Every structure is written in structure tokens, then in C-alpha cells.
mmCIF file of C-alpha atoms in Angstrom:
data_model
loop_
_atom_site.group_PDB
_atom_site.id
_atom_site.type_symbol
_atom_site.label_atom_id
_atom_site.label_comp_id
_atom_site.label_asym_id
_atom_site.label_seq_id
_atom_site.Cartn_x
_atom_site.Cartn_y
_atom_site.Cartn_z
ATOM 1 C CA MET A 1 -19.600 -0.104 -10.163
ATOM 2 C CA ASN A 2 -19.065 2.814 -11.750
ATOM 3 C CA ILE A 3 -20.338 5.866 -10.049
ATOM 4 C CA GLN A 4 -19.320 9.333 -10.551
ATOM 5 C CA PHE A 5 -19.831 12.570 -8.258
ATOM 6 C CA GLY A 6 -19.130 16.278 -9.189
ATOM 7 C CA PHE A 7 -18.679 18.268 -5.982
ATOM 8 C CA ARG A 8 -18.069 22.353 -5.550
ATOM 9 C CA ALA A 9 -14.573 22.598 -4.481
ATOM 10 C CA ARG A 10 -15.401 23.116 -0.406
ATOM 11 C CA LYS A 11 -13.856 21.039 2.618
ATOM 12 C CA GLU A 12 -17.582 20.877 3.247
ATOM 13 C CA GLU A 13 -18.722 18.474 0.786
ATOM 14 C CA VAL A 14 -16.048 16.276 1.241
ATOM 15 C CA PRO A 15 -17.433 14.503 4.289
ATOM 16 C CA PRO A 16 -20.755 12.919 2.985
ATOM 17 C CA LEU A 17 -18.748 11.852 -0.178
ATOM 18 C CA ARG A 18 -16.436 9.669 1.967
ATOM 19 C CA THR A 19 -19.354 8.210 3.973
ATOM 20 C CA ALA A 20 -21.089 7.362 0.199
ATOM 21 C CA VAL A 21 -18.013 5.743 -0.739
ATOM 22 C CA GLY A 22 -17.957 4.093 1.809
ATOM 23 C CA LYS A 23 -20.828 2.850 1.627
ATOM 24 C CA LEU A 24 -21.722 1.843 -2.005
ATOM 25 C CA LEU A 25 -18.270 -0.247 -1.548
ATOM 26 C CA GLU A 26 -19.749 -2.151 1.525
ATOM 27 C CA GLN A 27 -22.284 -2.883 -0.671
ATOM 28 C CA GLU A 28 -20.069 -4.356 -3.497
ATOM 29 C CA GLY A 29 -18.609 -6.929 -0.623
ATOM 30 C CA LEU A 30 -15.721 -5.854 -0.610
ATOM 31 C CA GLU A 31 -13.659 -6.218 2.518
ATOM 32 C CA SER A 32 -13.838 -3.865 4.959
ATOM 33 C CA LYS A 33 -10.102 -3.123 5.294
ATOM 34 C CA ARG A 34 -9.813 -1.921 1.768
ATOM 35 C CA VAL A 35 -13.328 -0.089 1.759
ATOM 36 C CA GLN A 36 -11.878 1.992 4.678
ATOM 37 C CA ARG A 37 -8.560 2.232 2.757
ATOM 38 C CA ALA A 38 -10.568 3.667 -0.012
ATOM 39 C CA ILE A 39 -12.997 6.049 2.571
ATOM 40 C CA SER A 40 -8.845 7.508 3.623
ATOM 41 C CA ILE A 41 -7.793 7.892 -0.363
ATOM 42 C CA VAL A 42 -11.199 9.524 -1.011
ATOM 43 C CA ASP A 43 -10.696 11.640 1.325
ATOM 44 C CA GLU A 44 -7.580 12.899 0.704
ATOM 45 C CA VAL A 45 -7.168 13.059 -2.872
ATOM 46 C CA CYS A 46 -10.588 15.080 -2.674
ATOM 47 C CA ASN A 47 -9.001 17.675 0.010
ATOM 48 C CA ASN A 48 -5.854 17.759 -1.709
ATOM 49 C CA ALA A 49 -8.102 19.058 -5.432
ATOM 50 C CA VAL A 50 -10.068 21.298 -2.538
ATOM 51 C CA GLU A 51 -7.241 23.090 -1.354
ATOM 52 C CA HIS A 52 -4.350 22.685 -3.690
ATOM 53 C CA GLY A 53 -6.284 22.105 -7.499
ATOM 54 C CA SER A 54 -8.858 24.808 -6.919
ATOM 55 C CA LYS A 55 -10.313 28.062 -6.890
ATOM 56 C CA THR A 56 -13.251 28.211 -4.378
ATOM 57 C CA ASP A 57 -16.420 26.643 -5.897
ATOM 58 C CA SER A 58 -14.976 25.759 -9.079
ATOM 59 C CA LYS A 59 -15.870 21.668 -9.949
ATOM 60 C CA ILE A 60 -14.202 18.606 -8.817
ATOM 61 C CA GLN A 61 -14.987 15.531 -10.508
ATOM 62 C CA LEU A 62 -14.517 11.799 -7.985
ATOM 63 C CA LYS A 63 -15.103 8.911 -10.028
ATOM 64 C CA ILE A 64 -15.031 5.372 -8.368
ATOM 65 C CA TYR A 65 -14.936 2.101 -10.947
ATOM 66 C CA VAL A 66 -15.096 -1.384 -9.110
ATOM 67 C CA ALA A 67 -14.488 -4.359 -11.230
ATOM 68 C CA ASN A 68 -13.071 -7.838 -10.551
ATOM 69 C CA GLY A 69 -12.309 -7.020 -6.878
ATOM 70 C CA GLN A 70 -10.142 -3.859 -8.148
ATOM 71 C CA ILE A 71 -10.680 -0.046 -6.715
ATOM 72 C CA GLN A 72 -10.104 2.632 -9.054
ATOM 73 C CA ILE A 73 -10.585 5.956 -7.528
ATOM 74 C CA THR A 74 -10.411 9.209 -9.901
ATOM 75 C CA CYS A 75 -10.173 13.045 -8.618
ATOM 76 C CA GLU A 76 -9.960 15.708 -11.359
ATOM 77 C CA ASP A 77 -10.129 19.664 -10.465
ATOM 78 C CA GLU A 78 -10.005 22.326 -12.867
ATOM 79 C CA GLY A 79 -6.951 23.863 -11.240
ATOM 80 C CA GLY A 80 -6.338 27.444 -10.488
ATOM 81 C CA GLY A 81 -5.297 26.992 -7.006
ATOM 82 C CA SER A 82 -1.990 26.576 -6.711
ATOM 83 C CA THR A 83 1.127 26.444 -9.085
ATOM 84 C CA LEU A 84 1.086 22.905 -8.290
ATOM 85 C CA LYS A 85 1.743 20.585 -11.458
ATOM 86 C CA ALA A 86 1.571 16.744 -12.058
ATOM 87 C CA LYS A 87 5.244 16.231 -11.820
ATOM 88 C CA ASP A 88 5.234 17.951 -8.532
ATOM 89 C CA LEU A 89 3.113 15.511 -7.421
ATOM 90 C CA LEU A 90 4.223 13.057 -8.374
ATOM 91 C CA LYS A 91 7.481 14.001 -6.655
ATOM 92 C CA ILE A 92 6.094 13.853 -3.853
ATOM 93 C CA ILE A 93 4.241 10.401 -3.911
ATOM 94 C CA LYS A 94 7.306 8.833 -5.710
ATOM 95 C CA SER A 95 9.696 10.168 -3.451
ATOM 96 C CA PRO A 96 11.901 6.972 -1.366
ATOM 97 C CA GLY A 97 10.295 8.073 1.980
ATOM 98 C CA SER A 98 12.853 9.205 5.074
ATOM 99 C CA SER A 99 13.821 6.726 7.996
ATOM 100 C CA GLU A 100 12.881 9.830 9.721
ATOM 101 C CA ILE A 101 9.322 10.387 11.002
ATOM 102 C CA SER A 102 8.291 13.340 10.615
ATOM 103 C CA THR A 103 6.784 15.652 13.419
ATOM 104 C CA SER A 104 5.092 18.389 10.975
ATOM 105 C CA ILE A 105 1.440 18.762 10.795
ATOM 106 C CA ARG A 106 0.556 18.762 6.937
ATOM 107 C CA GLY A 107 2.332 17.123 4.312
ATOM 108 C CA ARG A 108 1.525 13.470 4.983
ATOM 109 C CA GLY A 109 -2.216 12.736 2.696
ATOM 110 C CA LEU A 110 -0.679 11.880 -0.629
ATOM 111 C CA SER A 111 3.066 10.874 0.427
ATOM 112 C CA LYS A 112 1.868 8.289 2.901
ATOM 113 C CA ILE A 113 -1.594 7.783 2.665
ATOM 114 C CA VAL A 114 -2.458 7.768 -1.109
ATOM 115 C CA LYS A 115 0.902 6.421 -1.918
ATOM 116 C CA GLY A 116 0.529 3.445 1.080
ATOM 117 C CA PHE A 117 -2.356 2.371 0.547
ATOM 118 C CA SER A 118 -2.748 2.596 -3.469
ATOM 119 C CA ASP A 119 -1.345 -0.395 -5.271
ATOM 120 C CA SER A 120 -0.793 2.112 -7.754
ATOM 121 C CA VAL A 121 -1.101 6.060 -8.373
ATOM 122 C CA GLU A 122 -1.054 7.825 -11.600
ATOM 123 C CA ILE A 123 -1.598 11.687 -11.839
ATOM 124 C CA VAL A 124 -1.462 14.264 -15.044
ATOM 125 C CA ASP A 125 -1.922 17.111 -15.892
ATOM 126 C CA LEU A 126 -5.096 17.994 -17.921
ATOM 127 C CA LYS A 127 -5.099 19.864 -21.386
ATOM 128 C CA LYS A 128 -8.245 21.909 -19.876
ATOM 129 C CA GLY A 129 -6.142 22.923 -17.367
ATOM 130 C CA GLY A 130 -5.845 21.169 -13.981
ATOM 131 C CA ILE A 131 -5.191 17.682 -12.797
ATOM 132 C CA ARG A 132 -5.925 14.233 -12.312
ATOM 133 C CA ILE A 133 -5.107 11.372 -9.657
ATOM 134 C CA THR A 134 -5.991 7.692 -10.240
ATOM 135 C CA SER A 135 -5.629 5.551 -7.277
ATOM 136 C CA THR A 136 -5.709 1.876 -7.532
ATOM 137 C CA LEU A 137 -6.086 -0.629 -5.022
ATOM 138 C CA MET B 1 -18.973 19.994 8.945
ATOM 139 C CA SER B 2 -18.349 15.936 11.146
ATOM 140 C CA LYS B 3 -18.885 16.287 14.390
ATOM 141 C CA ALA B 4 -16.165 14.651 17.106
ATOM 142 C CA THR B 5 -16.710 15.035 20.982
ATOM 143 C CA ILE B 6 -13.342 15.423 23.025
ATOM 144 C CA SER B 7 -13.331 15.118 26.717
ATOM 145 C CA ILE B 8 -10.464 15.451 29.059
ATOM 146 C CA SER B 9 -10.228 14.309 32.320
ATOM 147 C CA ALA B 10 -7.075 13.272 34.847
ATOM 148 C CA LEU B 11 -5.770 9.983 34.683
ATOM 149 C CA SER B 12 -6.046 7.907 37.751
ATOM 150 C CA GLY B 13 -3.187 6.076 39.394
ATOM 151 C CA VAL B 14 -0.539 8.040 36.924
ATOM 152 C CA GLU B 15 1.239 10.882 38.360
ATOM 153 C CA LYS B 16 0.590 13.972 36.135
ATOM 154 C CA GLY B 17 -1.690 11.855 33.751
ATOM 155 C CA ARG B 18 -4.489 13.006 31.388
ATOM 156 C CA LYS B 19 -7.066 10.865 29.590
ATOM 157 C CA ILE B 20 -7.918 12.280 26.140
ATOM 158 C CA ALA B 21 -10.989 10.586 24.862
ATOM 159 C CA ILE B 22 -11.685 11.326 21.001
ATOM 160 C CA SER B 23 -14.915 9.896 19.010
ATOM 161 C CA GLY B 24 -16.544 10.622 16.205
ATOM 162 C CA GLN B 25 -14.723 11.958 12.707
ATOM 163 C CA LEU B 26 -11.953 14.131 12.623
ATOM 164 C CA ASP B 27 -10.906 15.478 9.256
ATOM 165 C CA GLU B 28 -10.400 19.009 7.844
ATOM 166 C CA THR B 29 -13.409 20.271 8.545
ATOM 167 C CA ASN B 30 -13.199 20.015 12.269
ATOM 168 C CA ILE B 31 -9.494 19.171 13.156
ATOM 169 C CA ASP B 32 -8.195 22.728 13.273
ATOM 170 C CA ASP B 33 -10.574 23.844 15.763
ATOM 171 C CA GLU B 34 -10.650 20.512 17.985
ATOM 172 C CA SER B 35 -6.812 20.400 18.279
ATOM 173 C CA LYS B 36 -7.011 23.802 20.073
ATOM 174 C CA LYS B 37 -8.560 21.976 22.762
ATOM 175 C CA ILE B 38 -5.659 19.794 22.827
ATOM 176 C CA TYR B 39 -3.289 22.170 22.602
ATOM 177 C CA GLU B 40 -4.844 23.684 25.523
ATOM 178 C CA VAL B 41 -3.534 20.783 27.669
ATOM 179 C CA VAL B 42 -0.150 19.958 26.100
ATOM 180 C CA GLU B 43 1.084 23.034 25.941
ATOM 181 C CA LYS B 44 0.259 24.554 29.373
ATOM 182 C CA GLU B 45 0.534 21.847 31.983
ATOM 183 C CA GLY B 46 3.896 21.600 32.228
ATOM 184 C CA ASP B 47 6.848 18.802 32.394
ATOM 185 C CA GLY B 48 6.458 15.281 32.681
ATOM 186 C CA LEU B 49 2.292 15.323 31.212
ATOM 187 C CA LYS B 50 1.378 11.545 30.615
ATOM 188 C CA ILE B 51 -1.132 11.429 28.370
ATOM 189 C CA LEU B 52 -3.466 8.592 27.681
ATOM 190 C CA PHE B 53 -5.626 9.093 23.950
ATOM 191 C CA ASN B 54 -8.495 7.035 23.818
ATOM 192 C CA LEU B 55 -9.467 6.659 20.346
ATOM 193 C CA LYS B 56 -12.471 3.750 20.828
ATOM 194 C CA GLY B 57 -15.203 6.257 19.186
ATOM 195 C CA LEU B 58 -13.145 7.443 16.794
ATOM 196 C CA THR B 59 -14.468 5.807 13.042
ATOM 197 C CA TYR B 60 -12.162 8.478 10.987
ATOM 198 C CA MET B 61 -9.020 10.786 11.000
ATOM 199 C CA ASN B 62 -7.102 12.399 8.022
ATOM 200 C CA SER B 63 -3.244 13.107 7.285
ATOM 201 C CA LYS B 64 -3.801 16.848 8.970
ATOM 202 C CA SER B 65 -5.415 14.949 12.556
ATOM 203 C CA VAL B 66 -2.442 12.630 12.118
ATOM 204 C CA GLY B 67 0.159 15.760 11.686
ATOM 205 C CA TYR B 68 -1.563 16.960 15.144
ATOM 206 C CA LEU B 69 -0.758 13.905 16.990
ATOM 207 C CA ALA B 70 2.822 13.749 15.615
ATOM 208 C CA ASP B 71 2.888 17.327 17.171
ATOM 209 C CA TRP B 72 1.382 16.733 20.730
ATOM 210 C CA HIS B 73 4.355 13.562 20.600
ATOM 211 C CA GLY B 74 7.028 15.869 19.746
ATOM 212 C CA LYS B 75 5.976 18.371 22.569
ATOM 213 C CA VAL B 76 4.952 16.363 25.392
ATOM 214 C CA LYS B 77 8.425 14.516 24.607
ATOM 215 C CA LYS B 78 10.731 17.732 24.744
ATOM 216 C CA ALA B 79 9.108 18.754 27.960
ATOM 217 C CA LYS B 80 9.895 15.035 29.522
ATOM 218 C CA GLY B 81 6.153 13.553 29.037
ATOM 219 C CA LYS B 82 4.671 10.336 27.583
ATOM 220 C CA MET B 83 2.063 9.438 25.273
ATOM 221 C CA VAL B 84 0.039 6.238 24.475
ATOM 222 C CA ILE B 85 -2.731 5.464 22.693
ATOM 223 C CA CYS B 86 -5.365 3.057 23.342
ATOM 224 C CA GLY B 87 -8.590 1.619 22.184
ATOM 225 C CA ALA B 88 -8.287 2.187 18.173
ATOM 226 C CA ALA B 89 -10.471 0.982 15.435
ATOM 227 C CA ASP B 90 -8.473 -1.466 13.035
ATOM 228 C CA ASN B 91 -8.941 1.646 10.326
ATOM 229 C CA ILE B 92 -7.429 4.065 12.733
ATOM 230 C CA LYS B 93 -4.555 1.736 13.752
ATOM 231 C CA ASP B 94 -3.764 1.586 9.972
ATOM 232 C CA ILE B 95 -4.036 5.210 9.195
ATOM 233 C CA LEU B 96 -1.200 5.782 12.137
ATOM 234 C CA SER B 97 0.771 2.855 10.407
ATOM 235 C CA VAL B 98 0.838 3.481 7.316
ATOM 236 C CA VAL B 99 2.426 7.138 8.223
ATOM 237 C CA GLY B 100 4.816 5.609 10.738
ATOM 238 C CA LEU B 101 3.090 6.830 13.620
ATOM 239 C CA THR B 102 3.413 3.255 14.973
ATOM 240 C CA SER B 103 7.276 3.582 15.671
ATOM 241 C CA LEU B 104 7.026 6.622 17.244
ATOM 242 C CA ILE B 105 3.459 6.252 19.672
ATOM 243 C CA GLU B 106 3.169 3.368 22.031
ATOM 244 C CA ILE B 107 -0.441 2.210 20.925
ATOM 245 C CA VAL B 108 -1.923 -0.690 23.280
ATOM 246 C CA ASP B 109 -5.668 -2.112 23.266
ATOM 247 C CA SER B 110 -7.102 -1.199 26.950
ATOM 248 C CA GLU B 111 -7.179 1.649 29.272
ATOM 249 C CA ASP B 112 -5.540 -0.662 31.843
ATOM 250 C CA GLU B 113 -2.620 -0.974 29.614
ATOM 251 C CA GLY B 114 -1.985 2.245 28.665
ATOM 252 C CA LYS B 115 -1.871 3.577 32.263
ATOM 253 C CA LYS B 116 1.060 0.955 32.595
ATOM 254 C CA ALA B 117 2.849 1.842 29.136
ATOM 255 C CA LEU B 118 2.931 5.572 31.113
ATOM 256 C CA GLY B 119 3.856 4.366 34.570
ATOM 257 C CA GLY B 120 0.886 4.233 36.467
ATOM 258 C CA LYS B 121 -1.068 1.363 38.164
#
């Protein structure tokens, strides 16, 4: 399966995408636990792109590729939402993690959920501007 | 916008007990608004509050929702109360586990087990 979605940088656009990706992955016959993890990753990377990676209504691309039982989720934004670069997000993903459980409300999407549910995560700056996050599980 | 239903009621058999049942989905489109209902309980019902979250009908929660759970737990614990979660589906437990919340908040299967965990009968 190789499918691509384009959507506007609005948080309301993400739930239908989440549902659509979930149904498509179920149809691939993948294990339920992995499908659910992929749904979480899609939600977190897309919302990250909406909130931090984009001006309102700019375009975000979500690509889902499934082959040999492996799921690859790629989200690309156009930039302009914040000054964060790939290296900043990589620091968050690669931090060893604290033994202390945070009680803050924010900050778990990439560092815990995407990192924890993925076998690997790649984050790169795009030459045209924006960031691409690729999660493989 | 995603839909979630939150109902808050007294928890029978548990002194200062409240049951908060959440069904539907919690995500960026609705969690900030929905969370206000729970803050009303957590911040206004005083010391020693015992809360049982029944998540039986909850099919999705995002990282911010988890953050709110952690915040409520912190406030309840500071006020010498306790929080327990019951009825969570496998995917919800998986999310709570990967963020480390399962080491902070007790998770049980049934409401009866939840009441016992809160010191009830």
C-alpha cells in the first residue's frame, strides 16, 4: 500500500485522517496493536506539523507506505509555524528520557508516543522549507 | 471536531468518591474544552478526593489528554486524594504505558476493583 494525503494545516483536518489511515491499515491485515500505534503516530506527527510546522491553512503531506509488514509514516510541512528545525526535534526524540515522570500537560507527543511506538524515526529539514518526519514500525 | 462524552457522578461505597466516565475520542480538537469539566471536580471538591476514571468507551486519546490526566493526578495527590483508572481498552493502556503514566496511576480492569483500590467496599 502506498497512499498520500494532502491537508490544510488545521487541527480539525486530523481526526478524519486518523480514521482513514486506521481503516486502510486494518484492510492490510496488520496486527491490531500495530495499527493502533500507527494511528497514534499519525495523530501526533500531523498535529505537530499543524501546531509547530505551519501557518494556518498551509499544506501538509501525509504518506503511508506498507510493504513486507512494515509501516512507514511520513509527514511533511511547509514551515513557517515556528523557528524549530529538525535538529531541535531530534534532540527531543533522542533524549534518553528521565526516570522522573513528568506531570506537565505538553511535551509527550514526539518524545514519548512517536519515539516509543516507532522502530525508527527520521527528521530532516526540507530545502524548500519545513520539516519531514518519517516513522517506521 | 471529535466527540467525547464525559459524565461525572458520585462513586457509591467510596467516601468522597467520584466516578468520571469518558467515552468517544479525546484529541486536539476537543480536549481543551472537555478538560474543563474535570478541572471543576479536581479543583473544587477539596482534600481527600477519590476519583475513578472509567474509560470503557474511550477509543482514542492523544498526548495532550494524557498530559491532562497527569495534571489531575498531581492535583488530586497534592490534596491527599487518589486516582484510579478502570475499563481502559488495550490501545489506551498501550498509550498510557508508553508515556509512563502506568507507573503513576493505578490501572485496574473493573469498577469493582477500582472502588477497592480507592478504599471502598
